[in-house]
Amino acid sequence: MKRFALLGEPLGHSVSPALHKAIYRQLELDDASYRTVELPNERLKSFFTGFRVGGFDGVNVTIPHKASVISLLDEVDSKAKLINAVNCVNRVGNKLTGYNTDLLGFAYSLRQNSVAIEGEEFAIIGAGGSAQAVGVALAEGDAKQVSIVNRSEERAQALKDVIALSGENTKIEIIQEEDLEKRAGKLKCLINTTPVGMSPATRECPLTTKTTDAIFDQDLVVFDLIYNPLQTTLLKRAEKKGSMAINGLQMLVAQAVYSVEIWMGGNIVTHVDVNALARDVEKAIK
Ligand code: NAP
């Protein structure tokens, strides 16, 4: 039996066990299990001692441990190192290697929605762990420009530095929300990476109506990494103005499938029905 788990705290709301079980069902893997392990920081080290000697075959890592697990690993993939966030750990023998599949999941979702990156302009709202994965994916795809809007200047600067290391063809600027209006008509895609609007505070929106009214139109794509609810207030406003609206569900499913690829080997992402998996997760959310 292959044993996998999600580490984090708190995990009460997690849809990951339902998602992974749906992936294993599609792949007809009868001998794989996936469970949540709610773990405070002080128990992380002892968990990894047991994991290393065979407690689990692989784990996913979520808030608040994505950065702190790095010091407990033998190797970290270069992109995960750059982002300073590991969300997937693979064990081969007693050796533990860390990866970041959020980045792959985000790029997958853009591709599936035919949103090109190369030569296009993007805006990222937020500058945390997921913003770093998004920023690196955009720079690697040779985006023309990335504008960062974030509450704290310090994290915006850290995100700018990480994006700058990922692609020399991408211009990066830190702006205020009001400055987004100047980018109207030039922006290809706006991406919310903050938790603002997530359940239960679903009426909240990371941008004011003044901004969304000024920049949302049929030429803009609005991508919200949130998947609960499936349609955030931001995405409702986007659809009302004719913008293409993408929620975080497909990215969530894809990052999970990429984790399974890392654990099991082989090219799994092209062999599973991601949309069917997304429907399974939708049922778990509702
Ligand atoms: P994080 O590292 O904590 O970063 C959150 C960012 O949001 C920070 O930059 C923070 O600003 C900003 N922020 C938080 N609350 C805010 C508020 N009230 N007003 C303005 N800005 C605020 O979190 P994360 O790991 O990046 O996750 C962010 C969201 O992405 C979550 O909703 C998560 O569920 C979602 N996510 C989805 C997927 C997927 O597969 N769909 C994957 C990863 C994450 P400061 O820098 O000023 O603190």
CSV table of C-alpha atoms and ligand atoms in Angstrom, one decimal:
chain,number,residue,atom,x,y,z
A,1,MET,CA,0.0,0.0,0.0
A,2,LYS,CA,1.4,3.4,-1.0
A,3,ARG,CA,0.7,6.0,1.7
A,4,PHE,CA,0.3,9.7,1.0
A,5,ALA,CA,-0.8,12.7,3.2
A,6,LEU,CA,-1.4,16.4,3.4
A,7,LEU,CA,0.4,18.3,6.1
A,8,GLY,CA,-0.8,21.6,7.4
A,9,GLU,CA,-2.8,23.3,10.2
A,10,PRO,CA,-5.7,23.8,10.2
A,11,LEU,CA,-7.0,21.3,7.6
A,12,GLY,CA,-10.6,20.9,8.6
A,13,HIS,CA,-11.8,22.3,5.3
A,14,SER,CA,-9.5,20.4,3.0
A,15,VAL,CA,-10.8,18.9,-0.2
A,16,SER,CA,-7.5,17.2,-1.0
A,17,PRO,CA,-8.4,13.7,0.3
A,18,ALA,CA,-11.5,13.6,-1.9
A,19,LEU,CA,-9.5,14.9,-4.8
A,20,HIS,CA,-6.6,12.4,-4.4
A,21,LYS,CA,-9.0,9.5,-4.0
A,22,ALA,CA,-10.7,10.6,-7.2
A,23,ILE,CA,-7.3,10.6,-9.0
A,24,TYR,CA,-6.5,7.1,-7.7
A,25,ARG,CA,-9.9,5.9,-8.8
A,26,GLN,CA,-9.4,7.2,-12.3
A,27,LEU,CA,-5.9,5.6,-12.5
A,28,GLU,CA,-7.3,2.4,-11.0
A,29,LEU,CA,-4.7,2.5,-8.2
A,30,ASP,CA,-6.3,0.3,-5.6
A,31,ASP,CA,-3.2,0.3,-3.3
A,32,ALA,CA,-2.9,4.1,-2.6
A,33,SER,CA,-4.2,6.0,0.4
A,34,TYR,CA,-4.3,9.8,1.2
A,35,ARG,CA,-5.1,11.4,4.5
A,36,THR,CA,-4.7,14.7,6.3
A,37,VAL,CA,-2.2,15.1,9.1
A,38,GLU,CA,-2.9,18.2,11.1
A,39,LEU,CA,0.5,19.3,12.5
A,40,PRO,CA,1.7,22.2,14.5
A,41,ASN,CA,5.2,23.6,13.7
A,42,GLU,CA,6.8,22.0,16.8
A,43,ARG,CA,5.8,18.5,15.6
A,44,LEU,CA,7.1,18.9,12.0
A,45,LYS,CA,10.6,17.6,12.7
A,46,SER,CA,9.5,14.4,14.4
A,47,PHE,CA,6.9,13.8,11.6
A,48,PHE,CA,9.7,14.0,9.1
A,49,THR,CA,11.9,11.6,11.0
A,50,GLY,CA,9.1,9.0,10.7
A,51,PHE,CA,8.3,10.0,7.1
A,52,ARG,CA,12.0,9.5,6.1
A,53,VAL,CA,12.1,5.9,7.4
A,54,GLY,CA,9.0,4.9,5.6
A,55,GLY,CA,6.0,6.4,7.4
A,56,PHE,CA,4.7,7.8,4.1
A,57,ASP,CA,5.7,7.5,0.4
A,58,GLY,CA,5.0,11.2,-0.3
A,59,VAL,CA,3.3,14.2,1.2
A,60,ASN,CA,1.7,17.5,0.1
A,61,VAL,CA,2.4,20.5,2.3
A,62,THR,CA,0.2,23.5,2.9
A,63,ILE,CA,-0.1,26.6,5.1
A,64,PRO,CA,1.8,27.2,7.4
A,65,HIS,CA,4.6,24.7,6.6
A,66,LYS,CA,5.5,25.3,2.9
A,67,ALA,CA,8.7,27.2,3.8
A,68,SER,CA,9.6,25.5,7.1
A,69,VAL,CA,9.8,22.0,5.6
A,70,ILE,CA,12.7,23.0,3.3
A,71,SER,CA,15.3,22.6,6.1
A,72,LEU,CA,14.1,19.1,6.7
A,73,LEU,CA,14.7,17.9,3.1
A,74,ASP,CA,17.7,16.4,1.4
A,75,GLU,CA,17.1,18.1,-2.0
A,76,VAL,CA,14.8,20.9,-3.2
A,77,ASP,CA,13.9,21.4,-6.9
A,78,SER,CA,15.4,24.7,-8.2
A,79,LYS,CA,12.0,26.4,-8.7
A,80,ALA,CA,10.7,25.5,-5.3
A,81,LYS,CA,14.0,26.8,-3.8
A,82,LEU,CA,13.5,30.1,-5.7
A,83,ILE,CA,10.0,30.5,-4.5
A,84,ASN,CA,11.0,29.2,-1.0
A,85,ALA,CA,7.9,27.1,-0.9
A,86,VAL,CA,7.5,23.3,-1.1
A,87,ASN,CA,4.1,21.8,-1.5
A,88,CYS,CA,5.1,18.3,-2.5
A,89,VAL,CA,7.7,16.0,-1.0
A,90,ASN,CA,8.7,12.7,-2.6
A,91,ARG,CA,10.5,9.9,-0.7
A,92,VAL,CA,12.9,7.5,-2.5
A,93,GLY,CA,14.4,5.2,0.0
A,94,ASN,CA,15.4,7.5,2.9
A,95,LYS,CA,15.9,10.5,0.6
A,96,LEU,CA,13.4,13.3,0.6
A,97,THR,CA,13.0,15.8,-2.3
A,98,GLY,CA,10.8,18.9,-2.4
A,99,TYR,CA,8.9,20.4,-5.3
A,100,ASN,CA,6.4,23.1,-6.0
A,101,THR,CA,3.4,21.9,-8.1
A,102,ASP,CA,1.3,25.1,-7.6
A,103,LEU,CA,3.5,26.7,-10.4
A,104,LEU,CA,2.8,23.8,-12.7
A,105,GLY,CA,-0.9,23.8,-11.9
A,106,PHE,CA,-1.2,27.5,-12.6
A,107,ALA,CA,0.5,27.3,-16.0
A,108,TYR,CA,-1.6,24.2,-16.8
A,109,SER,CA,-4.8,26.2,-16.1
A,110,LEU,CA,-3.7,29.1,-18.3
A,111,ARG,CA,-2.9,26.7,-21.1
A,112,GLN,CA,-6.3,24.9,-20.8
A,113,ASN,CA,-8.0,28.3,-21.1
A,114,SER,CA,-5.9,29.4,-24.1
A,115,VAL,CA,-4.4,32.3,-22.2
A,116,ALA,CA,-1.0,33.0,-23.8
A,117,ILE,CA,1.8,34.3,-21.6
A,118,GLU,CA,4.5,35.4,-24.0
A,119,GLY,CA,4.5,39.1,-24.8
A,120,GLU,CA,1.4,39.8,-22.7
A,121,GLU,CA,0.8,42.0,-19.7
A,122,PHE,CA,-0.4,40.7,-16.3
A,123,ALA,CA,-1.3,42.1,-12.9
A,124,ILE,CA,-0.9,40.1,-9.7
A,125,ILE,CA,-2.9,41.0,-6.6
A,126,GLY,CA,-1.1,39.7,-3.5
A,127,ALA,CA,2.5,38.7,-3.0
A,128,GLY,CA,2.5,35.6,-0.8
A,129,GLY,CA,3.5,32.0,-1.6
A,130,SER,CA,1.0,31.4,-4.4
A,131,ALA,CA,1.9,34.9,-6.0
A,132,GLN,CA,5.5,33.7,-6.2
A,133,ALA,CA,4.5,30.5,-8.0
A,134,VAL,CA,2.3,32.6,-10.4
A,135,GLY,CA,5.1,35.2,-10.9
A,136,VAL,CA,7.7,32.6,-11.7
A,137,ALA,CA,5.3,30.9,-14.2
A,138,LEU,CA,4.7,34.2,-15.9
A,139,ALA,CA,8.4,35.2,-16.1
A,140,GLU,CA,9.3,31.7,-17.4
A,141,GLY,CA,6.6,32.1,-20.1
A,142,ASP,CA,8.2,35.4,-21.2
A,143,ALA,CA,5.4,37.7,-20.1
A,144,LYS,CA,6.0,41.3,-21.3
A,145,GLN,CA,5.1,42.9,-18.0
A,146,VAL,CA,3.9,42.0,-14.5
A,147,SER,CA,2.4,44.6,-12.3
A,148,ILE,CA,2.2,43.8,-8.6
A,149,VAL,CA,-0.4,45.2,-6.2
A,150,ASN,CA,0.0,44.2,-2.6
A,151,ARG,CA,-0.9,45.4,0.9
A,152,SER,CA,2.7,45.3,2.2
A,153,GLU,CA,5.5,46.9,0.3
A,154,GLU,CA,8.1,44.5,1.7
A,155,ARG,CA,6.5,41.3,0.3
A,156,ALA,CA,5.8,43.1,-3.0
A,157,GLN,CA,9.5,43.8,-3.3
A,158,ALA,CA,10.4,40.2,-2.4
A,159,LEU,CA,8.0,39.0,-5.1
A,160,LYS,CA,9.5,41.4,-7.6
A,161,ASP,CA,13.0,40.0,-6.8
A,162,VAL,CA,11.9,36.4,-7.3
A,163,ILE,CA,10.2,37.2,-10.7
A,164,ALA,CA,13.3,39.1,-11.8
A,165,LEU,CA,15.4,36.0,-11.2
A,166,SER,CA,13.1,33.9,-13.3
A,167,GLY,CA,13.0,35.7,-16.6
A,168,GLU,CA,15.0,38.6,-18.0
A,169,ASN,CA,12.4,39.5,-20.6
A,170,THR,CA,9.7,40.5,-18.2
A,171,LYS,CA,9.4,44.0,-16.9
A,172,ILE,CA,8.2,44.1,-13.3
A,173,GLU,CA,6.7,47.0,-11.4
A,174,ILE,CA,5.1,47.5,-8.0
A,175,ILE,CA,2.0,49.7,-8.2
A,176,GLN,CA,-0.9,50.9,-6.1
A,177,GLU,CA,-4.5,49.7,-6.9
A,178,GLU,CA,-5.4,53.1,-8.3
A,179,ASP,CA,-2.6,52.7,-10.9
A,180,LEU,CA,-4.3,49.6,-12.4
A,181,GLU,CA,-6.7,52.0,-14.2
A,182,LYS,CA,-3.7,53.2,-16.3
A,183,ARG,CA,-3.1,49.7,-17.5
A,184,ALA,CA,-6.7,49.3,-18.7
A,185,GLY,CA,-6.8,48.1,-22.3
A,186,LYS,CA,-3.2,46.8,-22.1
A,187,LEU,CA,-3.6,44.1,-19.4
A,188,LYS,CA,-4.2,40.6,-20.7
A,189,CYS,CA,-4.9,39.0,-17.4
A,190,LEU,CA,-5.4,40.0,-13.7
A,191,ILE,CA,-4.7,37.3,-11.1
A,192,ASN,CA,-6.0,37.4,-7.5
A,193,THR,CA,-3.6,35.5,-5.2
A,194,THR,CA,-5.0,36.9,-1.9
A,195,PRO,CA,-7.5,35.0,0.2
A,196,VAL,CA,-9.9,38.0,0.1
A,197,GLY,CA,-13.3,36.7,-1.0
A,198,MET,CA,-12.8,33.1,0.2
A,199,SER,CA,-15.5,31.3,2.2
A,200,PRO,CA,-16.9,32.3,4.6
A,201,ALA,CA,-16.2,36.0,3.8
A,202,THR,CA,-17.6,35.6,0.3
A,203,ARG,CA,-18.9,39.2,-0.1
A,204,GLU,CA,-15.4,40.6,0.1
A,205,CYS,CA,-13.4,41.6,-3.0
A,206,PRO,CA,-9.7,42.4,-3.3
A,207,LEU,CA,-10.4,45.4,-5.6
A,208,THR,CA,-12.8,48.3,-5.2
A,209,THR,CA,-15.8,48.6,-7.7
A,210,LYS,CA,-14.1,51.8,-8.9
A,211,THR,CA,-11.1,49.7,-10.1
A,212,THR,CA,-13.1,46.8,-11.5
A,213,ASP,CA,-15.5,49.1,-13.3
A,214,ALA,CA,-12.5,50.9,-14.9
A,215,ILE,CA,-10.5,47.9,-16.0
A,216,PHE,CA,-12.8,44.9,-16.5
A,217,ASP,CA,-13.9,44.4,-20.1
A,218,GLN,CA,-14.3,41.6,-22.7
A,219,ASP,CA,-10.6,41.7,-23.6
A,220,LEU,CA,-9.4,41.0,-20.0
A,221,VAL,CA,-9.1,37.5,-18.3
A,222,VAL,CA,-9.7,37.5,-14.5
A,223,PHE,CA,-8.1,34.5,-12.7
A,224,ASP,CA,-9.0,34.1,-9.0
A,225,LEU,CA,-6.9,31.4,-7.3
A,226,ILE,CA,-9.7,30.9,-4.8
A,227,TYR,CA,-11.9,27.8,-5.4
A,228,ASN,CA,-14.3,28.1,-2.5
A,229,PRO,CA,-16.6,29.6,-3.5
A,230,LEU,CA,-16.2,28.7,-7.1
A,231,GLN,CA,-17.5,32.1,-8.2
A,232,THR,CA,-16.0,34.8,-6.0
A,233,THR,CA,-17.3,38.4,-5.9
A,234,LEU,CA,-14.3,39.4,-8.1
A,235,LEU,CA,-15.3,36.7,-10.7
A,236,LYS,CA,-19.0,37.8,-10.6
A,237,ARG,CA,-17.9,41.3,-11.4
A,238,ALA,CA,-15.7,40.1,-14.1
A,239,GLU,CA,-18.5,38.1,-15.8
A,240,LYS,CA,-20.8,41.0,-15.5
A,241,LYS,CA,-18.4,43.1,-17.6
A,242,GLY,CA,-17.8,40.4,-20.1
A,243,SER,CA,-14.3,39.3,-19.0
A,244,MET,CA,-13.3,35.7,-19.1
A,245,ALA,CA,-13.4,34.4,-15.4
A,246,ILE,CA,-11.3,31.5,-14.3
A,247,ASN,CA,-11.5,30.1,-10.7
A,248,GLY,CA,-8.8,28.2,-8.9
A,249,LEU,CA,-10.4,24.7,-9.2
A,250,GLN,CA,-8.5,23.5,-12.3
A,251,MET,CA,-5.2,24.8,-10.8
A,252,LEU,CA,-6.0,22.9,-7.6
A,253,VAL,CA,-6.8,19.7,-9.5
A,254,ALA,CA,-3.7,20.0,-11.7
A,255,GLN,CA,-1.3,20.7,-8.8
A,256,ALA,CA,-2.6,17.5,-7.2
A,257,VAL,CA,-2.2,15.5,-10.4
A,258,TYR,CA,1.4,16.8,-10.8
A,259,SER,CA,2.1,15.6,-7.3
A,260,VAL,CA,0.9,12.1,-8.2
A,261,GLU,CA,3.2,12.3,-11.2
A,262,ILE,CA,6.1,13.1,-9.0
A,263,TRP,CA,5.2,10.2,-6.6
A,264,MET,CA,4.3,7.6,-9.1
A,265,GLY,CA,6.4,8.6,-12.2
A,266,GLY,CA,5.1,8.7,-15.7
A,267,ASN,CA,3.1,11.3,-17.6
A,268,ILE,CA,-0.2,11.2,-15.7
A,269,VAL,CA,-1.5,14.7,-16.4
A,270,THR,CA,-2.3,13.9,-20.1
A,271,HIS,CA,-4.0,10.6,-19.1
A,272,VAL,CA,-6.5,11.8,-16.5
A,273,ASP,CA,-9.7,13.6,-17.1
A,274,VAL,CA,-9.0,16.8,-15.2
A,275,ASN,CA,-12.5,18.2,-15.8
A,276,ALA,CA,-14.1,15.0,-14.3
A,277,LEU,CA,-11.8,15.4,-11.3
A,278,ALA,CA,-12.9,19.0,-11.0
A,279,ARG,CA,-16.5,17.9,-10.9
A,280,ASP,CA,-15.7,15.5,-8.1
A,281,VAL,CA,-14.1,18.3,-6.1
A,282,GLU,CA,-17.1,20.6,-6.7
A,283,LYS,CA,-19.3,18.0,-5.0
A,284,ALA,CA,-16.9,17.9,-2.0
A,285,ILE,CA,-17.0,21.8,-1.8
A,286,LYS,CA,-20.8,22.1,-2.0
B,1,NAP,P1,-0.1,33.8,1.7
B,1,NAP,O1,1.3,33.3,1.4
B,1,NAP,O2,-0.6,34.0,3.1
B,1,NAP,O3,-0.3,35.2,0.9
B,1,NAP,C1,-1.5,35.9,1.0
B,1,NAP,C2,-1.3,37.3,0.3
B,1,NAP,O4,-2.5,37.9,0.3
B,1,NAP,C3,-0.3,38.2,1.0
B,1,NAP,O5,0.5,38.9,0.0
B,1,NAP,C4,-1.2,39.2,1.8
B,1,NAP,O6,-0.7,40.5,1.9
B,1,NAP,C5,-2.4,39.2,1.0
B,1,NAP,N1,-3.6,39.4,1.8
B,1,NAP,C6,-4.1,38.6,2.8
B,1,NAP,N2,-5.2,39.1,3.4
B,1,NAP,C7,-5.4,40.3,2.8
B,1,NAP,C8,-6.3,41.4,2.9
B,1,NAP,N3,-7.3,41.3,3.8
B,1,NAP,N4,-6.3,42.4,2.1
B,1,NAP,C9,-5.3,42.6,1.2
B,1,NAP,N5,-4.3,41.6,1.0
B,1,NAP,C10,-4.4,40.5,1.8
B,1,NAP,O7,-1.2,32.9,1.0
B,1,NAP,P2,-1.1,32.0,-0.3
B,1,NAP,O8,-0.5,30.6,0.0
B,1,NAP,O9,-0.4,32.8,-1.4
B,1,NAP,O10,-2.6,31.7,-0.7
B,1,NAP,C11,-3.4,32.7,-1.1
B,1,NAP,C12,-4.7,32.2,-1.7
B,1,NAP,O11,-4.5,31.4,-2.8
B,1,NAP,C13,-5.6,31.4,-0.8
B,1,NAP,O12,-6.9,31.7,-0.9
B,1,NAP,C14,-5.3,30.0,-1.2
B,1,NAP,O13,-6.4,29.1,-1.0
B,1,NAP,C15,-5.2,30.2,-2.7
B,1,NAP,N6,-4.4,29.2,-3.4
B,1,NAP,C16,-5.0,28.4,-4.4
B,1,NAP,C17,-4.4,27.4,-5.0
B,1,NAP,C18,-5.0,26.6,-6.1
B,1,NAP,O14,-4.5,25.6,-6.4
B,1,NAP,N7,-6.1,27.1,-6.6
B,1,NAP,C19,-3.0,27.2,-4.7
B,1,NAP,C20,-2.4,28.0,-3.7
B,1,NAP,C21,-3.1,29.0,-3.1
B,1,NAP,P3,0.6,40.9,2.8
B,1,NAP,O15,1.8,40.5,2.0
B,1,NAP,O16,0.4,42.4,2.9
B,1,NAP,O17,0.4,40.2,4.1
